[in-house]
Coordinates of C-alpha atoms in Angstrom, one line a residue:
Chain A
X50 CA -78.1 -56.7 11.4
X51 CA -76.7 -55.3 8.2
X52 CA -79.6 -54.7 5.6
X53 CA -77.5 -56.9 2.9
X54 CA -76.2 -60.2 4.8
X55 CA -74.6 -60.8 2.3
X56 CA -72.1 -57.8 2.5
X57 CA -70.9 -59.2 5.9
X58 CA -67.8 -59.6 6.8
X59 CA -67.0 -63.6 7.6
X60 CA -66.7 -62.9 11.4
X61 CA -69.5 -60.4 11.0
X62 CA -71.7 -63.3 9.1
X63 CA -70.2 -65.8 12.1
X64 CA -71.2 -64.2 15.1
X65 CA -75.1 -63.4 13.8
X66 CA -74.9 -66.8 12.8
X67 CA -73.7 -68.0 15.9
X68 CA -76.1 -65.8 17.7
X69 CA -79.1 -66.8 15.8
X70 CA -80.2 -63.6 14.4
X71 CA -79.4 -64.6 11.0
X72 CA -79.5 -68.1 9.7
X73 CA -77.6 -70.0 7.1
X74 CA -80.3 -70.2 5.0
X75 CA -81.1 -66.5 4.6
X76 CA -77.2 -66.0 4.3
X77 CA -77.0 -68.5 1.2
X78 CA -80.1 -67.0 -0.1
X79 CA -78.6 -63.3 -0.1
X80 CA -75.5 -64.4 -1.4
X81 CA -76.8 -66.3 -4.2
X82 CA -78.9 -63.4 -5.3
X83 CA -76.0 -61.0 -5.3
X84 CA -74.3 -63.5 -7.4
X85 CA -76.8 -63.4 -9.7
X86 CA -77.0 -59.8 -9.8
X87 CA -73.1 -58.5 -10.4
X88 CA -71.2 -61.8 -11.3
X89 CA -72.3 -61.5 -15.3
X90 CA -70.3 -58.2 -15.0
X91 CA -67.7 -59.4 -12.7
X92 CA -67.2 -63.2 -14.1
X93 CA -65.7 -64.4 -10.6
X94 CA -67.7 -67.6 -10.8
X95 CA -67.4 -70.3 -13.4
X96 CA -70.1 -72.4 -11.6
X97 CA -72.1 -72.0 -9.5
X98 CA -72.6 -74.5 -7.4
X99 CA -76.5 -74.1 -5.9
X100 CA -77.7 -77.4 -4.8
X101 CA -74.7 -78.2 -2.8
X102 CA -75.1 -74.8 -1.4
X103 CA -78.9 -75.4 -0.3
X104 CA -77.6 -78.8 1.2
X105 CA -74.4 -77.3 3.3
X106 CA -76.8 -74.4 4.6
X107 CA -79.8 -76.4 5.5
X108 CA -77.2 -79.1 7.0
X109 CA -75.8 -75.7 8.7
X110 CA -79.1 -74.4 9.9
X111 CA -80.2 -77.7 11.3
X112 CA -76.8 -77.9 13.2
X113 CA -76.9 -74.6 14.5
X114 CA -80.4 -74.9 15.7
X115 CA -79.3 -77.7 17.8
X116 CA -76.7 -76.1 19.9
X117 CA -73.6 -78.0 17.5
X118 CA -72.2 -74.9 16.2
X119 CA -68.7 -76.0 14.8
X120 CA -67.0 -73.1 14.7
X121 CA -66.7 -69.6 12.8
X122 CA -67.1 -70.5 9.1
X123 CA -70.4 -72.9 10.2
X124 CA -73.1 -71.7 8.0
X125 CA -70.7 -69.4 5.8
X126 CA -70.6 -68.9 2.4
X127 CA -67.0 -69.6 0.4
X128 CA -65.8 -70.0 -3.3
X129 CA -62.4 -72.2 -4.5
X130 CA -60.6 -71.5 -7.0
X131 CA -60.9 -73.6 -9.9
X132 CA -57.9 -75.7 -9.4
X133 CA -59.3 -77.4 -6.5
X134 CA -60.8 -80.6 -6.6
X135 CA -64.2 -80.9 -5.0
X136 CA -66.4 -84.5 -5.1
X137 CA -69.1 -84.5 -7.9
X138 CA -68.3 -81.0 -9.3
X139 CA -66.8 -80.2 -12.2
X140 CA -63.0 -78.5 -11.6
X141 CA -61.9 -77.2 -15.1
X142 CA -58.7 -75.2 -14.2
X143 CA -60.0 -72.7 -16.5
X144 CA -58.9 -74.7 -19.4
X145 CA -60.5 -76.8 -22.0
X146 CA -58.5 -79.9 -21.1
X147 CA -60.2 -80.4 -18.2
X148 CA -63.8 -78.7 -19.5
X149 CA -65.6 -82.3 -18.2
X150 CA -63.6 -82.8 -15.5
X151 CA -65.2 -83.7 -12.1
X152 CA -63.2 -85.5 -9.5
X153 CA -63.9 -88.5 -7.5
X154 CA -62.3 -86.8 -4.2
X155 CA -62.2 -83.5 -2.8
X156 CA -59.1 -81.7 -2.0
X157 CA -57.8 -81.9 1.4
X158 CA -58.7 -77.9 1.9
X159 CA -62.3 -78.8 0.2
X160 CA -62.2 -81.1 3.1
X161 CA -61.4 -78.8 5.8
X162 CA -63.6 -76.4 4.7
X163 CA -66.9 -78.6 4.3
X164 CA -66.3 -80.6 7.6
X165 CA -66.2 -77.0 9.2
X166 CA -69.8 -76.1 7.9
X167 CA -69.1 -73.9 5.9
X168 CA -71.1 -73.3 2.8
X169 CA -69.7 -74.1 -0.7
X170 CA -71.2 -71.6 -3.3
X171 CA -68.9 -72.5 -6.3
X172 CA -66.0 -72.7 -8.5
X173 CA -63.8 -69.8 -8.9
X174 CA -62.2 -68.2 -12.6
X175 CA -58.4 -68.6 -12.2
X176 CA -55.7 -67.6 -15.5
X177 CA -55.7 -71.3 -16.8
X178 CA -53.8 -73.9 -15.0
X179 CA -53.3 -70.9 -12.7
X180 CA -50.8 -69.8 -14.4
X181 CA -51.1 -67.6 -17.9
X182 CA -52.8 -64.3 -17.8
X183 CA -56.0 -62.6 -18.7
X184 CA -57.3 -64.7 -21.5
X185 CA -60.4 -64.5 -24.1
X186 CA -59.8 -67.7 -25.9
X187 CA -60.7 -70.0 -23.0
X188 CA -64.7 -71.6 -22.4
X189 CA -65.0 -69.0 -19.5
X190 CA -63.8 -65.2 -19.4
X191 CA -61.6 -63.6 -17.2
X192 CA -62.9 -62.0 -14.2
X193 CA -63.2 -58.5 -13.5
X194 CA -61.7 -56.1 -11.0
X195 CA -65.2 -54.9 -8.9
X196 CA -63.6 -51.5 -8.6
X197 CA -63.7 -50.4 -12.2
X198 CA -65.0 -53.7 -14.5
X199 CA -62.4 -52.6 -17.5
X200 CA -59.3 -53.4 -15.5
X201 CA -57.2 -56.6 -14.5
X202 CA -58.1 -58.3 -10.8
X203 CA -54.6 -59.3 -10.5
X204 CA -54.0 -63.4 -10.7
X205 CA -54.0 -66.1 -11.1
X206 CA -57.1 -66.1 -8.4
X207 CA -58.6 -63.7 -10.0
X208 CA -61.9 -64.7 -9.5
X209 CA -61.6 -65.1 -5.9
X210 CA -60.2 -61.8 -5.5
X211 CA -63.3 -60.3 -7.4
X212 CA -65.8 -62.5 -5.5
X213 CA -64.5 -61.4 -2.0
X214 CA -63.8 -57.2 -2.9
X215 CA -67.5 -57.3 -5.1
X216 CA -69.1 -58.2 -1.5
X217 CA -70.3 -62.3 -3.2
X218 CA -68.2 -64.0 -1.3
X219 CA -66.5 -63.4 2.2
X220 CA -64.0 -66.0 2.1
X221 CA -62.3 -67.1 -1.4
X222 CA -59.4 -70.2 -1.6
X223 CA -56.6 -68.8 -3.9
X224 CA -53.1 -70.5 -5.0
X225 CA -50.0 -68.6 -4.6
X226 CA -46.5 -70.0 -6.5
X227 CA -45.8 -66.3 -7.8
X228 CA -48.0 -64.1 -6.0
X229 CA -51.4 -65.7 -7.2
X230 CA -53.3 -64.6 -4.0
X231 CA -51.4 -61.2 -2.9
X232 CA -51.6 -59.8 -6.4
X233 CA -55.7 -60.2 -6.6
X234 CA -56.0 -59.3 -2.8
X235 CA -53.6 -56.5 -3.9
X236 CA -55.4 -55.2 -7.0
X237 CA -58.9 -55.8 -5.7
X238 CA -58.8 -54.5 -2.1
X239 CA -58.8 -57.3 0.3
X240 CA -56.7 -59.2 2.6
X241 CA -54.8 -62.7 1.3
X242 CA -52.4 -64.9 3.2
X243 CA -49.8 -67.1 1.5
X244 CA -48.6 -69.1 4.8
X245 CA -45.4 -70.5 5.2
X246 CA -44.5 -73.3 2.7
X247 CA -45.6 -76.6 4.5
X248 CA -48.6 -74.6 6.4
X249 CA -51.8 -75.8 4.3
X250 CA -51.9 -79.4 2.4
X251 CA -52.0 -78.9 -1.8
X252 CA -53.5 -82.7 -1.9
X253 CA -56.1 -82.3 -4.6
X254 CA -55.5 -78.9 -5.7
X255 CA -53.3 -78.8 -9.7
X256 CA -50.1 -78.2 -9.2
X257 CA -48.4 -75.1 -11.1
X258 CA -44.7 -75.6 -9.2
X259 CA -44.7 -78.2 -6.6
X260 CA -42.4 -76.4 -4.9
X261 CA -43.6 -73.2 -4.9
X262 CA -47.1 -73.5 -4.8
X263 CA -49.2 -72.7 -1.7
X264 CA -52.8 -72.5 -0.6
X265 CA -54.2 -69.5 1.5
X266 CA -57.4 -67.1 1.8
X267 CA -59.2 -64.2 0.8
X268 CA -61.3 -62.0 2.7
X269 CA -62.3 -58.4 3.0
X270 CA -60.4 -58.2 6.6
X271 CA -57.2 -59.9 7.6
X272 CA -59.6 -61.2 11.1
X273 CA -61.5 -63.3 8.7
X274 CA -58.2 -64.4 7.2
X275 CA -57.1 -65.2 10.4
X276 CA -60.4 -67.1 11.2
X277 CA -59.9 -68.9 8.5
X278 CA -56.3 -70.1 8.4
X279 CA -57.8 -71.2 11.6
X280 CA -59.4 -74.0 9.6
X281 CA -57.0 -74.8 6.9
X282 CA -53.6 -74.9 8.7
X283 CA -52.4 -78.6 9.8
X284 CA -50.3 -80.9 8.8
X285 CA -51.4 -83.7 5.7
X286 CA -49.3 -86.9 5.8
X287 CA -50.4 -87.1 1.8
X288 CA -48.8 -83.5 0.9
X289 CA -44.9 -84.5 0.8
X290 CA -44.7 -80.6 1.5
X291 CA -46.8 -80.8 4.4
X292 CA -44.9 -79.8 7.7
X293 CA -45.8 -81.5 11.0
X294 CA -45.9 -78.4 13.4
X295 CA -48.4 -77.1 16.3
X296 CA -50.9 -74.6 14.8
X297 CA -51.6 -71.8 16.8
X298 CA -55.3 -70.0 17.9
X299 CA -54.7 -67.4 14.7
X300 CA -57.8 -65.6 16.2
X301 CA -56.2 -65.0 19.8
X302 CA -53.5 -63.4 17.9
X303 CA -55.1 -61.2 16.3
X304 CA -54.3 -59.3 19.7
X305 CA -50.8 -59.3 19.3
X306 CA -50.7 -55.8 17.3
X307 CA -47.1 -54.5 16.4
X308 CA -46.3 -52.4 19.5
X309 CA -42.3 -52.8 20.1
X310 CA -42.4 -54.5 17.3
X311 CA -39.3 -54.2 14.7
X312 CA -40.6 -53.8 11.2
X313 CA -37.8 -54.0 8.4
X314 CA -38.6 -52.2 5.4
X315 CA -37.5 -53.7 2.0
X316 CA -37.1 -50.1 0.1
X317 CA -35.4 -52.0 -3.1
X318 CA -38.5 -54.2 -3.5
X319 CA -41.1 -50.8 -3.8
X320 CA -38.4 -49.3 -6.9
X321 CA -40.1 -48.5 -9.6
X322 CA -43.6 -48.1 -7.6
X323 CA -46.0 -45.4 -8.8
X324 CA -46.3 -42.5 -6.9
X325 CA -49.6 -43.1 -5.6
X326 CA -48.8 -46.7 -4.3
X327 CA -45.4 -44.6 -3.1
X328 CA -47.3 -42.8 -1.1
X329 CA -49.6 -45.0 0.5
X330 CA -46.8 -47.4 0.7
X331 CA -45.1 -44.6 3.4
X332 CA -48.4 -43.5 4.8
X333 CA -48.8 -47.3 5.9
X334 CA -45.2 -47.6 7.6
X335 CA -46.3 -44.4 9.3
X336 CA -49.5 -45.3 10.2
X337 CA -47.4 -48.8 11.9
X338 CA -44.7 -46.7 13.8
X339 CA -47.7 -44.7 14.9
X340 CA -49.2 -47.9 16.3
X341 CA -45.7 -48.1 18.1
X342 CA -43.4 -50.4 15.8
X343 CA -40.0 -49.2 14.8
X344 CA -39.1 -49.3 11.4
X345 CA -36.0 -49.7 10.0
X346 CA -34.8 -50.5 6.5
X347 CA -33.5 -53.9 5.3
X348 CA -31.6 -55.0 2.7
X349 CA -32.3 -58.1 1.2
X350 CA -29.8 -59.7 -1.8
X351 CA -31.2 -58.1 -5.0
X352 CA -34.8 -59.2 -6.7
X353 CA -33.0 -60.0 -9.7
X354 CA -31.7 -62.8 -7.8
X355 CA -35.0 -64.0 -6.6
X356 CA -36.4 -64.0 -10.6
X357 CA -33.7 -66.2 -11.5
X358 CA -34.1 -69.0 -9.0
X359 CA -37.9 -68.3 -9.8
X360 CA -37.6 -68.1 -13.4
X361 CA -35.5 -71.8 -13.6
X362 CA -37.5 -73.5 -10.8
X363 CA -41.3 -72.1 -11.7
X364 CA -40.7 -73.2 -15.5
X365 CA -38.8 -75.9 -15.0
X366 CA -41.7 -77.8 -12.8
X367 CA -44.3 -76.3 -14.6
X368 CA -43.3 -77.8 -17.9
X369 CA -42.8 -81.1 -16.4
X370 CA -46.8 -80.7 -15.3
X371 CA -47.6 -80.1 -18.5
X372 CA -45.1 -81.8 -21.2
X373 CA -47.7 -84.1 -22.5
X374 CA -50.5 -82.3 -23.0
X375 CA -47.9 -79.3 -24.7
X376 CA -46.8 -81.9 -27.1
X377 CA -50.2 -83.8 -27.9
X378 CA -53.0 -81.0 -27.7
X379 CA -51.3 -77.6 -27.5
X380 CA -54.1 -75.9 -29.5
X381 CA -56.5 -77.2 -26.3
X382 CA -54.5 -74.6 -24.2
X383 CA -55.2 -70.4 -24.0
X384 CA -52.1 -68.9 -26.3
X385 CA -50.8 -67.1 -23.3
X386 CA -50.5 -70.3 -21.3
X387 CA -49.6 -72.7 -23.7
X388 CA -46.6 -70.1 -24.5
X389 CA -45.8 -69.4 -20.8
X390 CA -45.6 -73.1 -20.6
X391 CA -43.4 -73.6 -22.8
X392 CA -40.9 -71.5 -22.0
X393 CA -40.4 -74.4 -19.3
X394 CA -38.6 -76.4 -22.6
X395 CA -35.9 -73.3 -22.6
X396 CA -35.0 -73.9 -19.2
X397 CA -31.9 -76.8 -19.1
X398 CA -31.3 -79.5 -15.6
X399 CA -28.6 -77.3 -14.6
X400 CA -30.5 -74.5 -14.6
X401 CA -33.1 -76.0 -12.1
X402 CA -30.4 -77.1 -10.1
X403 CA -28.8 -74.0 -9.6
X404 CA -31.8 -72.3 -9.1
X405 CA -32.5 -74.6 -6.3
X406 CA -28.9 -74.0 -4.9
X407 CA -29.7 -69.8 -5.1
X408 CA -32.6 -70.9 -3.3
X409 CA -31.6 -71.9 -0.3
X410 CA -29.3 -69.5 0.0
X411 CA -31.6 -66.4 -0.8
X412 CA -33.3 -68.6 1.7
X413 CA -31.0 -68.4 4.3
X414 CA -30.6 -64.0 3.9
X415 CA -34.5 -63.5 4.3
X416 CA -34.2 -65.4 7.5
X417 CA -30.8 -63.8 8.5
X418 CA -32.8 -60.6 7.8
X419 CA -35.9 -61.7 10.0
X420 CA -33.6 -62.5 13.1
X421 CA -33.3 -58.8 13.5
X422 CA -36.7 -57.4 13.2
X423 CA -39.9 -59.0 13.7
X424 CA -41.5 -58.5 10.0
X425 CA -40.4 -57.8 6.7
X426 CA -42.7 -54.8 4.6
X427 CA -42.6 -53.7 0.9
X428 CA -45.5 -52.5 -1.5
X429 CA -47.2 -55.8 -2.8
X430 CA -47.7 -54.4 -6.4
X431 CA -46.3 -51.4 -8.1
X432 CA -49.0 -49.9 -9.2
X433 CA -52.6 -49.8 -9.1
X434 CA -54.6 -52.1 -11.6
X435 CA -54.0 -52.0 -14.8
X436 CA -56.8 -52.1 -17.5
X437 CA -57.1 -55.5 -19.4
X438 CA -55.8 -55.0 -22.1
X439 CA -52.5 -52.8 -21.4
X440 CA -51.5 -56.4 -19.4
X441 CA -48.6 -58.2 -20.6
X442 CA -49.5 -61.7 -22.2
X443 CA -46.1 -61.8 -23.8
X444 CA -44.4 -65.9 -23.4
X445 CA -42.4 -64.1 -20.8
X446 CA -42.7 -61.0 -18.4
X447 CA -39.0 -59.5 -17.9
X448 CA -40.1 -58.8 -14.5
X449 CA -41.6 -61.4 -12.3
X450 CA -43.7 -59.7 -9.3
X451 CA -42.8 -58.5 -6.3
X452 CA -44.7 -61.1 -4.1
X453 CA -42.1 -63.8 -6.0
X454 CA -39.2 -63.7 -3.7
X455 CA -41.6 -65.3 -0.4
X456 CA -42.9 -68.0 -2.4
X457 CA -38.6 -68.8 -3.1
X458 CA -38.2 -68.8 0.3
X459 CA -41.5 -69.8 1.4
X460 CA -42.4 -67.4 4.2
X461 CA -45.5 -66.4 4.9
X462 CA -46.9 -63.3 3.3
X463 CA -49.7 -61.1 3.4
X464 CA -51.2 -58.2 1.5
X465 CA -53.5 -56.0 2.8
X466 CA -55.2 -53.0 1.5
X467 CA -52.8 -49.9 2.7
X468 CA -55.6 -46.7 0.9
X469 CA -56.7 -45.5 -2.9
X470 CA -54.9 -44.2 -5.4
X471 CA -55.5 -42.6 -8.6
X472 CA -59.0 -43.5 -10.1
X473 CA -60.0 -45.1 -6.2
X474 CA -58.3 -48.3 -7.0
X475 CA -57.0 -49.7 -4.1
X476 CA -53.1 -49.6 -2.9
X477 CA -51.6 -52.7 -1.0
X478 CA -48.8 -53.5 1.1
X479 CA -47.1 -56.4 2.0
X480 CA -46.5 -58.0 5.4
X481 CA -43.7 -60.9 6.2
X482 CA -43.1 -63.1 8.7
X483 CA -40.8 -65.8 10.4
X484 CA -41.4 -69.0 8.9
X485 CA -44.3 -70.5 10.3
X486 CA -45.0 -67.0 12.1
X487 CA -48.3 -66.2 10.1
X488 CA -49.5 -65.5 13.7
X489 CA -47.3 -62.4 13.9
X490 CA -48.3 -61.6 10.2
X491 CA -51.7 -61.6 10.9
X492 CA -51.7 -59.7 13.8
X493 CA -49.7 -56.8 12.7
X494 CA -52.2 -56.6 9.9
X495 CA -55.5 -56.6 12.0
X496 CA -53.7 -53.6 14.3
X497 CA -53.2 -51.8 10.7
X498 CA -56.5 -52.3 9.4
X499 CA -58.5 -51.0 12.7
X500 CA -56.5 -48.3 13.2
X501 CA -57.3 -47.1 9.5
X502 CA -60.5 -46.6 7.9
X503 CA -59.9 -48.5 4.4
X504 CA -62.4 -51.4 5.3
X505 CA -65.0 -49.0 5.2
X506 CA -65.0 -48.3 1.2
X507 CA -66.5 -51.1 -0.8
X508 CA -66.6 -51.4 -4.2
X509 CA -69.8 -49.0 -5.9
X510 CA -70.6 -51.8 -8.0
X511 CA -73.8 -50.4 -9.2
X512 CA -71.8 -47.9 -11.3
X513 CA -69.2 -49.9 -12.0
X514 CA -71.8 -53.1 -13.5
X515 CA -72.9 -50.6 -15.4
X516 CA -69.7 -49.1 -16.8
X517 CA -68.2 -52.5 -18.1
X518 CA -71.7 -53.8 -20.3
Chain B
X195 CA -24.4 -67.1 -23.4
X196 CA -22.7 -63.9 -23.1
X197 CA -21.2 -63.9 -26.8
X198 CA -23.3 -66.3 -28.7
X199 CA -24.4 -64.8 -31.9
X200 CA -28.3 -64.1 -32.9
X201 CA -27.9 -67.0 -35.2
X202 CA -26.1 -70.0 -32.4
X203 CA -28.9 -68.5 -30.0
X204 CA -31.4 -69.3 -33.0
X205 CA -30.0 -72.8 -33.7
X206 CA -29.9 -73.6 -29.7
X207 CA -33.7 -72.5 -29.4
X208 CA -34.8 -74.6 -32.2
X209 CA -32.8 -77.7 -30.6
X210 CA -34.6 -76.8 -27.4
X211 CA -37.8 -76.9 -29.4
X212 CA -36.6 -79.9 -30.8
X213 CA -35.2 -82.1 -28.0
X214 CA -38.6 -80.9 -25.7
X215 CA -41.0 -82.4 -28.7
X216 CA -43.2 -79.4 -29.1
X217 CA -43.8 -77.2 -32.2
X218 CA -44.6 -73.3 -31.6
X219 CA -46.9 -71.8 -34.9
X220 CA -45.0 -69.9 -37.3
X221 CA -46.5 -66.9 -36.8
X222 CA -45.4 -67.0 -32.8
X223 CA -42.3 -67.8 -33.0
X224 CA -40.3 -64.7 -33.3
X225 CA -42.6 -64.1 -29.4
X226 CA -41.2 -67.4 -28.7
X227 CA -37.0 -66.8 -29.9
X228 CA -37.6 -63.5 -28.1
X229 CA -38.4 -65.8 -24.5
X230 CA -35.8 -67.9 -25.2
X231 CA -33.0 -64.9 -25.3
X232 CA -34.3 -63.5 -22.2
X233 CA -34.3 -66.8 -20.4
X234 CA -31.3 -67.6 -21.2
X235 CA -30.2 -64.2 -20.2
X236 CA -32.0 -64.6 -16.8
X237 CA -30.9 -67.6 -15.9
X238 CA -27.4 -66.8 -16.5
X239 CA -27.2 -65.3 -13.1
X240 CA -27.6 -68.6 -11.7
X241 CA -24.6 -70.0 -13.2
X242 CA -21.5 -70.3 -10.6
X243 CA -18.6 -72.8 -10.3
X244 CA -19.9 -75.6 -7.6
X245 CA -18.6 -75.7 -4.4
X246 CA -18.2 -79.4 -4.3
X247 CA -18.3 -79.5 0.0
X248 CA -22.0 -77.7 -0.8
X249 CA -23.1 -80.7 -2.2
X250 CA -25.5 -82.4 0.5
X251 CA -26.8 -79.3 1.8
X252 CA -28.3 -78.1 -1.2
X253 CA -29.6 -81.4 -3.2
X254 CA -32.6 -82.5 -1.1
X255 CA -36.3 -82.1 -1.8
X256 CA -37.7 -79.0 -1.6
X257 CA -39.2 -78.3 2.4
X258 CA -40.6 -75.5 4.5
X259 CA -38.1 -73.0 6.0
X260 CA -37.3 -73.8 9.3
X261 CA -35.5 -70.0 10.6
X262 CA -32.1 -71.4 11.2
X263 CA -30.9 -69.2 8.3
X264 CA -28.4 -72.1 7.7

């Protein structure tokens, strides 16, 4: 048993869990008092959520006691991002608006999660609306990246990225419509999964971009991704998005590895990386042909392409979300989100309609591409994180991330820690699969991440705490 | 708009303004005219001549890809 609980991994927590050499209760208690210690340097949590979490754990301990043990996240602790609607507790998406906000219902995830015994600790700091940036003119501050508190976690689940890398949480809901879950995994170290389009219901979660939002994980290891996506993949008769389609035993294969495996390497998508994230970027395909995947390079149509469709689609819906409340109360919203917003109002019906025609085409190409290999790889960020305030909160960022293109064509995507760069901030790459493949995904990951030794640094958070006050 | 002037791109940005029903501050709105060029200059990649046998292929609600590369 680990002297900390609370720095186990979620399959670590589950199998002492499972084995009775740890209980739920001690687990919640850990965790809520390394919450208490590093989250007023970190900001990860907006609220947290304490009673519930005594209930869900003694409910938990009981349980297990008695032989019903429901599965790996029975008795574990989790965050959600702030966008997702839980019964009885207050969801603010970040934002004034919705400061008093608590929902009837929760979210079908919130569901999912809660009927698998796991443990709800709290709500999660997002960029408002999850959308926005790094803001300090909202009721809550941004969060902070555990591995030096003075720079950017990546967003717009930016508190779940910090919760999961800081060693609070070991599981963490994110949203992805632009990248919203690889760019925190990527800046902050962990593993996040956005699955294919249609893979996880968005019933009770805010929408950003109906059609390009998606719901996945954070964890320190892609296994506990895996173990979760084990929980939160099916299909929701209320999510028009939601496709009907077996899901597979993610855990099983985790076995699959990448072994005559054909990994296609998107080189134009890494241009203009840093020479750090360069390097670890090649260090990682080496690492994968070492493991006994060929890789070859693939070209897909160019990312300019992909920021268009985005661009006209991602605005178009978003201002429709938000029209009303950008004409009646703008000054209720952050100035970087109200602006980003807004930009929706530049965007004209023909735009959106062509962007959706690009769409399926660019469509169409990444799955041309992924009939001839078996994944897709590129960096997931350029460069190691920024500090907070050298990030762009401009109306609009010429250059949408590189995570964009997946959520245009919806295939599932992860990003996984790939080393340390300059300062020890971590380096990620990113993985892509078939659609509905995250199977594939996730395995090629899990062979990666046991064959290196990057799940072995954690964030020195006494030194870091320190640093930021 | 490959050969609008600074001032039509002006006078189409405040009709955009206009015809959306929202009001940016004054001291924003040069950040604001400046998103509005880039959009526009953005988007413009998206702008083809239809192909009018494409039509029921590509107007449907958004769904999950399904690998057939169609």
């Amino acid at each position: 048993m680990s002297a900390d609980p609370a720095s186990l991994t979620l399959a670590g927590a589950a199998r002492a869990l499972k084995a009775g050499t740890l209980s739920p209760v001690e687990l919640l208690e850990a965790t809520i008092e390394r919450v208490r210690r590093w989250d007023p340097a970190l900001n990860a949590f907006v609220l947290l959520s304490e009673a519930r979490a005594r209930a869900d754990a003694e409910r938990a301990h009981r349980d297990i006691a008695a032989g019903k043990w429901r599965g790996p996240l029975h008795g574990v602790p989790y965050g959600l991002k702030d966008i997702i609607d839980t019964e009885g507790i207050r969801t603010t998406c970040h934002s004034r608006l919705l400061i008093d906000n608590v929902p009837a219902r929760d979210a079908h995830v919130a569901t999912l999660l809660r009927d698998a015994g796991g443990v709800l600790m709290g709500k999660l700091a997002t960029h408002e609306f999850a959308t926005g940036g790094p803001a300090f003119d909202l009721p809550f501050p941004p969060a902070r990246n555990p591995w030096d508190p003075a720079r950017f976690t990546g967003g717009s689940s930016s508190g779940s990225g910090a919760a999961v890398a800081s060693g609070m949480l070991p599981l963490a809901l994110g949203t992805d419509t632009g990248g919203s879950i690889r760019l925190p995994a990527a800046y902050c170290g962990v593993a996040g999964i956005k699955p294919t389009y249609g893979r996880v219901s968005r019933r009770g979660v805010a929408p950003l971009s109906f059609s390009l939002d998606h719901i996945g994980p954070l964890c320190w290891t892609v296994e506990d991704c895996a173990l979760s996506m084990g929980v939160l993949a099916g299909f929701d008769v209320a999510d028009p998005g939601s496709a009907d389609l077996p899901v597979p035993d993610y855990a099983a294969a985790l076995d699959f590895g990448v072994s005559g495996k054909t990994i296609g390497y998107v080189r134009a998508f890494s241009e203009g990386a840093s020479d750090d994230m360069a390097a670890g970027i090649e260090a990682a395909l080496a690492e994968l042909s070492r493991l006994g995947a060929r890789i070859v390079e693939v070209k897909l149509p160019a990312m300019s392409l992909f920021q268009a469709a985005f661009r006209a689609i991602c605005s178009a819906e978003g201002f429709a979300v938000h029209a009303h409340d950008l004409r009646s109360r703008p000054h209720l919203y952050a100035r970087v989100t109200r602006e980003r917003l807004m930009v929706g109002a530049f965007v004209t019906g023909e735009d959106y309609v062509q962007g959706q025609r690009l769409r399926r085409e660019l469509t169409a190409a990444v799955d041309g591409a992924l009939r001839d290999v078996d994944l897709l790889a590129s960096a997931a960020i350029l460069t190691p994180a920024p500090r907070l305030e050298d990030v762009d909160t401009s109306p609009l960022r010429r250059a949408a991330p590189i995570t964009v293109p997946f959520n245009i064509t919806g295939h599932p995507a992860l990003s996984l820690c790939c080393g340390y760069g300059q300062g020890g901030l971590p380096l990620a790459l990113q993985l892509v699969g078939r659609p509905f493949d995250e199977a594939r995904v996730l395995g090629a990951g899990h062979a990666y991440e046991r064959a290196t030794r990057w799940r072995e640094r954690r964030p020195v958070l006494a030194a870091s705490a320190a640093a930021a006050r | 708009m490959p050969d609008a002037s600074d001032e039509d791109l002006r006078a189409d940005y405040q009709a955009s303004l206009r015809i959306a029903g929202i009001v940016v501050p004054a001291d924003r709105d040069q950040a604001m005219f400046d998103a509005f060029k880039m959009v526009r200059e953005m988007i413009g990649a998206l702008h083809r001549p239809w192909r009018y046998d494409e039509e029921p292929a590509h107007i449907q609600r958004p769904v999950a890809p399904d690998g057939s590369g169609r």
